[in-house]
PDB file of C-alpha atoms in Angstrom:
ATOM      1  CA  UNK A  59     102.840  99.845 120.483  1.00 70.00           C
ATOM      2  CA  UNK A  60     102.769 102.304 117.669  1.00 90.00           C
ATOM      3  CA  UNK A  61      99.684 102.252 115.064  1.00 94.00           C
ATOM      4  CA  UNK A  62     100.082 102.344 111.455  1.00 95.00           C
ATOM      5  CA  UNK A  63      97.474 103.503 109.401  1.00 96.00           C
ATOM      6  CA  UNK A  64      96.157 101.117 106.290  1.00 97.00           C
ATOM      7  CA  UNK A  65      94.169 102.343 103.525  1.00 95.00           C
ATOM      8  CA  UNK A  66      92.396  99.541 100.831  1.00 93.00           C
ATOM      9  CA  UNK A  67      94.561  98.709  97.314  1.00 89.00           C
ATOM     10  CA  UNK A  68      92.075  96.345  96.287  1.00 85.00           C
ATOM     11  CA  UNK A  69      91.431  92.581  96.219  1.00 86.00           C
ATOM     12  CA  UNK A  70      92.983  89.407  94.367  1.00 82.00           C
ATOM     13  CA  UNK A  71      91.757  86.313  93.089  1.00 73.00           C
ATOM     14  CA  UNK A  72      93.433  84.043  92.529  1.00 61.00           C
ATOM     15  CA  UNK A  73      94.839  82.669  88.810  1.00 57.00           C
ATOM     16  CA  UNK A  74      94.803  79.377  89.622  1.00 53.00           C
ATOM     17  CA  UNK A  75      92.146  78.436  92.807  1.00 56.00           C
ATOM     18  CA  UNK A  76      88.660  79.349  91.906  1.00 59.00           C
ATOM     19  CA  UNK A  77      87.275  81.155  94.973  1.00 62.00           C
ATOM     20  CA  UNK A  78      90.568  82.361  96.402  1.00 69.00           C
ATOM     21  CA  UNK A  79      90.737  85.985  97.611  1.00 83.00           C
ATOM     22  CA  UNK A  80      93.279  88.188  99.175  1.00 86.00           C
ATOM     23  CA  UNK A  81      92.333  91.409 100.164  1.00 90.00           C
ATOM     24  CA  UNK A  82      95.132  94.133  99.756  1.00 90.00           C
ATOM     25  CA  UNK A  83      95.980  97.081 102.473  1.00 94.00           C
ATOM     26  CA  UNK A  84      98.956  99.494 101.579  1.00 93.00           C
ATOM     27  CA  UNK A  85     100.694 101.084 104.431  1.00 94.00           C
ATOM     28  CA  UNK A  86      99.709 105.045 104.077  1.00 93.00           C
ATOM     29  CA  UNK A  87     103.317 106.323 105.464  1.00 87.00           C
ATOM     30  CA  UNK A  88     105.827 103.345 103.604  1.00 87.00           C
ATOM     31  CA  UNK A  89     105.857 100.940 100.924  1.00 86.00           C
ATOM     32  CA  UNK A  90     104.531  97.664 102.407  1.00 90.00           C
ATOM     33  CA  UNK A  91     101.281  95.613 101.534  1.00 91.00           C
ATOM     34  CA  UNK A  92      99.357  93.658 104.530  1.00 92.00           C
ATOM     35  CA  UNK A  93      96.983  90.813 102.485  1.00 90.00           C
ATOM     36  CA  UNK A  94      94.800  89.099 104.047  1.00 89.00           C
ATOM     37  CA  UNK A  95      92.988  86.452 102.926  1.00 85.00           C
ATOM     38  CA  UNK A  96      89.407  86.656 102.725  1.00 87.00           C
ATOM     39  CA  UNK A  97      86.331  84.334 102.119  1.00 83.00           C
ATOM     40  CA  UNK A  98      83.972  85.109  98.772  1.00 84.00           C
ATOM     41  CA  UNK A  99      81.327  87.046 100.226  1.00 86.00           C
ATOM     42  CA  UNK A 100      82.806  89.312 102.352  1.00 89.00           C
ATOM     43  CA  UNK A 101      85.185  89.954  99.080  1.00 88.00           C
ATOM     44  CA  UNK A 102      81.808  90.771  97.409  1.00 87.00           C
ATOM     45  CA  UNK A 103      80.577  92.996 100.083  1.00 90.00           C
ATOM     46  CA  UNK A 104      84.154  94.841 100.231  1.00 91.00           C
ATOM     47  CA  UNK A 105      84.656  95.191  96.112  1.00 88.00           C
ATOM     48  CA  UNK A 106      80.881  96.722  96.278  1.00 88.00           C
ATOM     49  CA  UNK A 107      81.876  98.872  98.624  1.00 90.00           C
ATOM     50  CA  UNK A 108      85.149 100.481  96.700  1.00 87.00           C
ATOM     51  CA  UNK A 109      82.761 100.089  93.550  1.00 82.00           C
ATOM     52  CA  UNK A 110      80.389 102.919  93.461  1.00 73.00           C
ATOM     53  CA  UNK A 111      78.771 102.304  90.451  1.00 70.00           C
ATOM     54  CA  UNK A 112      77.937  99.035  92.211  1.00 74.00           C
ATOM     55  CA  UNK A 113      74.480  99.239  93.715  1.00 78.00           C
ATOM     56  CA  UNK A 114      72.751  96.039  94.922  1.00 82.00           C
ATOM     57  CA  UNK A 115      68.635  96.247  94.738  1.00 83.00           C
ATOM     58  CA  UNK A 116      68.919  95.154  98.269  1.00 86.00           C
ATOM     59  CA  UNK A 117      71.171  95.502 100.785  1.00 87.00           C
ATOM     60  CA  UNK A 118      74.011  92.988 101.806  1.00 87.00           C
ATOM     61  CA  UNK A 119      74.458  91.990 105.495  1.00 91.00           C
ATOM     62  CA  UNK A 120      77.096  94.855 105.885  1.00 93.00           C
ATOM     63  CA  UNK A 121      74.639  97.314 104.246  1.00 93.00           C
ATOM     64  CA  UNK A 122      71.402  96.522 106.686  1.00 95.00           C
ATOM     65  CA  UNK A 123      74.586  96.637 109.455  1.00 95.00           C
ATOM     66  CA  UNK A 124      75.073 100.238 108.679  1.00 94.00           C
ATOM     67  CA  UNK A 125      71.109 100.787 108.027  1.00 94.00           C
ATOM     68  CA  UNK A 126      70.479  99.751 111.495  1.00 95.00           C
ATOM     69  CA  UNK A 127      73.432 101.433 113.596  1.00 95.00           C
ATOM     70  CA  UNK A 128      72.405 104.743 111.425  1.00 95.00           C
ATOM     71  CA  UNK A 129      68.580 104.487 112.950  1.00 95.00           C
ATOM     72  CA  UNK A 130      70.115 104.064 116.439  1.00 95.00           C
ATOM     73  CA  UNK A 131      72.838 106.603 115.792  1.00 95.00           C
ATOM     74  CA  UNK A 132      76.105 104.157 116.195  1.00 95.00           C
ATOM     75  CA  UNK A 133      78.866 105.093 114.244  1.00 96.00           C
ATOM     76  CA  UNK A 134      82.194 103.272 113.406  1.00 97.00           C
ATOM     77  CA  UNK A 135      85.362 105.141 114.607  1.00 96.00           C
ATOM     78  CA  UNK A 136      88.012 103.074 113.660  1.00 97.00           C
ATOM     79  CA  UNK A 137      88.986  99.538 112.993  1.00 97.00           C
ATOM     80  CA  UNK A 138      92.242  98.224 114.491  1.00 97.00           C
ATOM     81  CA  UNK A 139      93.835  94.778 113.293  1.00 97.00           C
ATOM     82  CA  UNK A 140      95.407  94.367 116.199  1.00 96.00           C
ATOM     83  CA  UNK A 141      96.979  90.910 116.156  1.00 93.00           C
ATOM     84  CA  UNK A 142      97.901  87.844 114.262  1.00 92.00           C
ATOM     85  CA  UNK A 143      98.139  84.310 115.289  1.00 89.00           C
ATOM     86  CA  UNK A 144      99.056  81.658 113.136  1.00 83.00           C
ATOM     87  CA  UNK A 145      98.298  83.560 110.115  1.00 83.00           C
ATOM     88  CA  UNK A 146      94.960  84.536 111.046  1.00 88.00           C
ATOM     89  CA  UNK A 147      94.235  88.154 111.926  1.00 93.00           C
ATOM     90  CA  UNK A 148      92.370  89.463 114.235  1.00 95.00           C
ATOM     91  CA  UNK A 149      90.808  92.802 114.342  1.00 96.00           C
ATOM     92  CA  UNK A 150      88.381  95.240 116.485  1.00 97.00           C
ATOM     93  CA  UNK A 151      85.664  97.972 116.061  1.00 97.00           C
ATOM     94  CA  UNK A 152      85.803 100.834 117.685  1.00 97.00           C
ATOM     95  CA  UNK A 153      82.422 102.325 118.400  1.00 96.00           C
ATOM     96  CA  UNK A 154      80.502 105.340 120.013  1.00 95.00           C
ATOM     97  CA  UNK A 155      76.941 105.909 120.950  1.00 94.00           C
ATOM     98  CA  UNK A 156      76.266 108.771 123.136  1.00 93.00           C
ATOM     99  CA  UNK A 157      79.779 109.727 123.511  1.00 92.00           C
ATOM    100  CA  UNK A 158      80.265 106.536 124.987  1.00 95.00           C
ATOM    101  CA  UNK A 159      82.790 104.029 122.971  1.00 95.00           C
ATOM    102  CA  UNK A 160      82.879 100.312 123.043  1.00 96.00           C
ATOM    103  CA  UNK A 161      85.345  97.917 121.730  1.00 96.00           C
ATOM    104  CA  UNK A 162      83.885  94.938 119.651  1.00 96.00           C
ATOM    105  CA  UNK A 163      85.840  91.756 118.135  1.00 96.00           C
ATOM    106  CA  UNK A 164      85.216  91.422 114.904  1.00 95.00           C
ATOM    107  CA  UNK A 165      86.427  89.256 111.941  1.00 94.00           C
ATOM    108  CA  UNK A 166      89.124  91.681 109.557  1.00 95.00           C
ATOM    109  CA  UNK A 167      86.816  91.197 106.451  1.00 93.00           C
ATOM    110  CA  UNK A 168      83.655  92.244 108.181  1.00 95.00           C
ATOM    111  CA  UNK A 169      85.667  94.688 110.044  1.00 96.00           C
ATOM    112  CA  UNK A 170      87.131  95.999 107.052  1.00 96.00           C
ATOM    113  CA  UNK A 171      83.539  95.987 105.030  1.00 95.00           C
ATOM    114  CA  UNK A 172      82.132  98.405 107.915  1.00 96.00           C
ATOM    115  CA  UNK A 173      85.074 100.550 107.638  1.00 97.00           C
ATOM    116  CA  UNK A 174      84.119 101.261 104.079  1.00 95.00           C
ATOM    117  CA  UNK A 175      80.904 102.023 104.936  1.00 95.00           C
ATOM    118  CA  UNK A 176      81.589 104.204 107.503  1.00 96.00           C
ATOM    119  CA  UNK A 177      84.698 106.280 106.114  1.00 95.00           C
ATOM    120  CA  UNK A 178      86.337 104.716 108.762  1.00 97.00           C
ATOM    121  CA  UNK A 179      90.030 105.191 109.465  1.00 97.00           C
ATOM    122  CA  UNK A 180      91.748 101.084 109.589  1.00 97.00           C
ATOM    123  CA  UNK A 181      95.428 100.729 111.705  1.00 97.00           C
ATOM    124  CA  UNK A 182      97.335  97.914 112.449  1.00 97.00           C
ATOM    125  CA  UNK A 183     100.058  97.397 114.872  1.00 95.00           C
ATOM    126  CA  UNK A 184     103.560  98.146 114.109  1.00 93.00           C
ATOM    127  CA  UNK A 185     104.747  94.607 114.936  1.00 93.00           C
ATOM    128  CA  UNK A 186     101.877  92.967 112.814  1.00 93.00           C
ATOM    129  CA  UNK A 187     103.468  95.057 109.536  1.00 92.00           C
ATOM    130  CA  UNK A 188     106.944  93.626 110.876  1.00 90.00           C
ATOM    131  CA  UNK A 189     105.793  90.569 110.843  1.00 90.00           C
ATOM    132  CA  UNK A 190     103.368  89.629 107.589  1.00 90.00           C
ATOM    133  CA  UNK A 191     103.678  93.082 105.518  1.00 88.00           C
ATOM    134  CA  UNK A 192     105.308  92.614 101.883  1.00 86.00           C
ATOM    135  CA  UNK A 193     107.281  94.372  99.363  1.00 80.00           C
ATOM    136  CA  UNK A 194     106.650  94.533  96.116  1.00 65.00           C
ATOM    137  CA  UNK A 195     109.020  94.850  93.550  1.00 55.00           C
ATOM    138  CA  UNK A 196     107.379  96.722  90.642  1.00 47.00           C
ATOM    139  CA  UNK A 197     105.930  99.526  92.731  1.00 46.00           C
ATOM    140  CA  UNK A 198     106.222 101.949  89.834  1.00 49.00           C
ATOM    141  CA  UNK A 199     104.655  99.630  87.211  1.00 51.00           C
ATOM    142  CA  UNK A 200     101.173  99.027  87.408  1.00 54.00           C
ATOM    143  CA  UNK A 201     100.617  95.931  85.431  1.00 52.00           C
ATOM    144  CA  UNK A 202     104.000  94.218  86.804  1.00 55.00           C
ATOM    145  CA  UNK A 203     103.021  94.697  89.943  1.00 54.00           C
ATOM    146  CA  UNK A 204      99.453  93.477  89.319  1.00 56.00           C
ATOM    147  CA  UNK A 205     101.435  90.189  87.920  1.00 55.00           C
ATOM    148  CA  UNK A 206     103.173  90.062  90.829  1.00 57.00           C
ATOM    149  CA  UNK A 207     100.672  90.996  93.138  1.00 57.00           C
ATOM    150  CA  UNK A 208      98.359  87.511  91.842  1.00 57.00           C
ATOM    151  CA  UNK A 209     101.621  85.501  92.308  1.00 59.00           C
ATOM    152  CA  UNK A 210     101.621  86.418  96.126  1.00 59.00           C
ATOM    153  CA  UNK A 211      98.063  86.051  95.817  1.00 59.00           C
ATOM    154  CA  UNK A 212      98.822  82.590  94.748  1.00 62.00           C
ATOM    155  CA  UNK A 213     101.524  81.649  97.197  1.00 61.00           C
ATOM    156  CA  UNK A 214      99.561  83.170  99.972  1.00 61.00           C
ATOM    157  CA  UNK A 215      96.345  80.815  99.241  1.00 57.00           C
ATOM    158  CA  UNK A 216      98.167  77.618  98.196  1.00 56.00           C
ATOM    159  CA  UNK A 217      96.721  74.670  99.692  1.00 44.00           C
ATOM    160  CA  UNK A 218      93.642  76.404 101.185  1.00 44.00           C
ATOM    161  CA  UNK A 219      91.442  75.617  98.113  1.00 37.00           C
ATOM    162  CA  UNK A 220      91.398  72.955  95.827  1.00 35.00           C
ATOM    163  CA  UNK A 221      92.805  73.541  91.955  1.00 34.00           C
ATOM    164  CA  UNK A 222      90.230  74.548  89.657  1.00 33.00           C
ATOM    165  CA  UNK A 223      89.900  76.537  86.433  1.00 33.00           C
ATOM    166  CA  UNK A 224      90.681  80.008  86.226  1.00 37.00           C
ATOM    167  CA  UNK A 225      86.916  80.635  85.466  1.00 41.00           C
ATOM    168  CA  UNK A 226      85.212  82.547  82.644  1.00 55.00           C
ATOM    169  CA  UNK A 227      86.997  85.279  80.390  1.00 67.00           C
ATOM    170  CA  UNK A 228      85.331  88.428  79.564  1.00 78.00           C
ATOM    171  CA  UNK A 229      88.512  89.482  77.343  1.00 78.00           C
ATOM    172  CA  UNK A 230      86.577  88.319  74.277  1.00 81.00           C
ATOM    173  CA  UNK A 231      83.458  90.691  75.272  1.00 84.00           C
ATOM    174  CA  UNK A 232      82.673  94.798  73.892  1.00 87.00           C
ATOM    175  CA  UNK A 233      82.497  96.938  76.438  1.00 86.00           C
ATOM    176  CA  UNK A 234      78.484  97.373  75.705  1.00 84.00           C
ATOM    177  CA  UNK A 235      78.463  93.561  76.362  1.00 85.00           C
ATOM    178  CA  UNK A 236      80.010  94.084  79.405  1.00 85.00           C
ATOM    179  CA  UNK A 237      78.072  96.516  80.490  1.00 84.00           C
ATOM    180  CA  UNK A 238      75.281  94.415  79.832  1.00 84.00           C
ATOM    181  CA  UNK A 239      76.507  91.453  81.649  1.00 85.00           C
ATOM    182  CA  UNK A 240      77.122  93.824  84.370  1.00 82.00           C
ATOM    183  CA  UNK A 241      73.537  95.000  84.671  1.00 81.00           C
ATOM    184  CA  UNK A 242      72.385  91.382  84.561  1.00 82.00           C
ATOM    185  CA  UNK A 243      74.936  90.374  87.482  1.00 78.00           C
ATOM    186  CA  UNK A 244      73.510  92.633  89.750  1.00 79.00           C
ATOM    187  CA  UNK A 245      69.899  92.091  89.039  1.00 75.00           C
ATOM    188  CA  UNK A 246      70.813  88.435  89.723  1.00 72.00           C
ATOM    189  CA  UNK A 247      72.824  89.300  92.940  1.00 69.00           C
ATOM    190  CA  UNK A 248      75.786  87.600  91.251  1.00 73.00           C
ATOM    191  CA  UNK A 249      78.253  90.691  93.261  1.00 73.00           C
ATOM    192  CA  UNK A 250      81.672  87.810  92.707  1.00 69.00           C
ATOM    193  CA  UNK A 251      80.627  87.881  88.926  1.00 77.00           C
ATOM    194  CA  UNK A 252      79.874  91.734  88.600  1.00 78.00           C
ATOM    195  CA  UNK A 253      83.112  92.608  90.573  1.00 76.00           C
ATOM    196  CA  UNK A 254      84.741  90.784  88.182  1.00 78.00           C
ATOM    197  CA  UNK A 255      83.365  92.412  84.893  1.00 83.00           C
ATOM    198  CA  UNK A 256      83.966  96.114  86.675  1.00 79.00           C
ATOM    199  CA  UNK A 257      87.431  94.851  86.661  1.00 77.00           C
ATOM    200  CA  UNK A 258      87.232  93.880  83.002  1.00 80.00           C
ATOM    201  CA  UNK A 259      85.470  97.115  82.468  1.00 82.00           C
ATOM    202  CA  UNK A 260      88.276  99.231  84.135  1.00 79.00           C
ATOM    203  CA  UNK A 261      90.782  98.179  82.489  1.00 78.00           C
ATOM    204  CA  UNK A 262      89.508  98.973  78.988  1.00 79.00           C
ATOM    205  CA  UNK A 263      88.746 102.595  80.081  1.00 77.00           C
ATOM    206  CA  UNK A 264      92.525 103.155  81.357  1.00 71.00           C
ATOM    207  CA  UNK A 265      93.721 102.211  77.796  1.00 63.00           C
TER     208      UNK A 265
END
């Protein structure tokens, strides 16, 4: 079976279930999106990752991960999703110590939040694309297809959390508040609330 290589779009939340993620891969050599739905931590862990200017005063559980494979020289080669069963995916770690490589099961989000960390490369299977990849209409358009990106978000996570408020605005905020409330997120460890101000944040600075 024939690999396809992956690289990270970003992640969703949900409009309408509070605590709802979906993280987004785009295929590097076509137009299709794999998401995968993720749980809240591991979507803070992977949105810290892609956020730079993100720095936690202490490391998460993927952070001391890389810490300690660095001290005993392990590195990350690759991560392969490599199949999917009743809408769960299920992924591996390719490793090498000594010029010796092991394969290890992992969960895709904690897969995918070592990949990050590692500059490694993440594949999937041909078949898997087949099979759960999307297309998305408004390719060209950034904020359509941000619309309709959270509707598949939405589809995608329907009846796998209960209703709830859409959670607090930060559309009513300056930027310097928002930087503020940024700072203060990350003191407090808050990484779900700070990824969502960055958004906020990036958004203004494209304008």
């Amino acid at each position: 079976m024939s690999l396809v290589k992956l690289t990270i779009k970003g992640i969703s939340y949900s409009q309408t279930q509070n605590g709802a993620y979906a993280l987004i891969l785009n295929e590097v050599d076509g137009e299709r999106k794999l998401p995968i739905v993720i749980g809240a931590f591991e979507a803070q862990s992977i949105a810290i990752a892609l956020e730079k200017e993100i720095k936690p005063p202490r490391p998460l559980t993927h952070d001391l991960f890389k810490n300690f494979a660095d001290r005993f020289e392990i590195v990350i080669k690759q991560v392969i999703i490599h199949k999917l069963v009743d809408g769960v995916f299920y992924s591996s770690i390719i490793c090498e110590r000594d010029q010796i490589e092991e394969i290890i099961d992992a969960r895709t989000s904690d897969a995918i939040a070592l990949a990050l960390r590692f500059n490694a490369p993440i594949f999937t299977y041909k078949n898997i694309l087949d099979k759960a990849g999307i297309y998305l209409k408004f390719s060209s358009k950034e904020k359509e297809e941000e619309k309709e990106e959270s509707i598949v978000v939405d589809e995608i996570l329907s009846g796998e959390s209960k209703p709830a408020s859409s959670g607090e605005s930060y559309k009513k905020h300056t930027l310097k508040e928002l930087y503020d409330l940024l700072d203060s997120a990350v003191a407090n460890e808050d990484y779900e609330k700070a990824a969502k101000i960055r958004d906020e944040i990036s958004k203004r600075e494209k304008k």
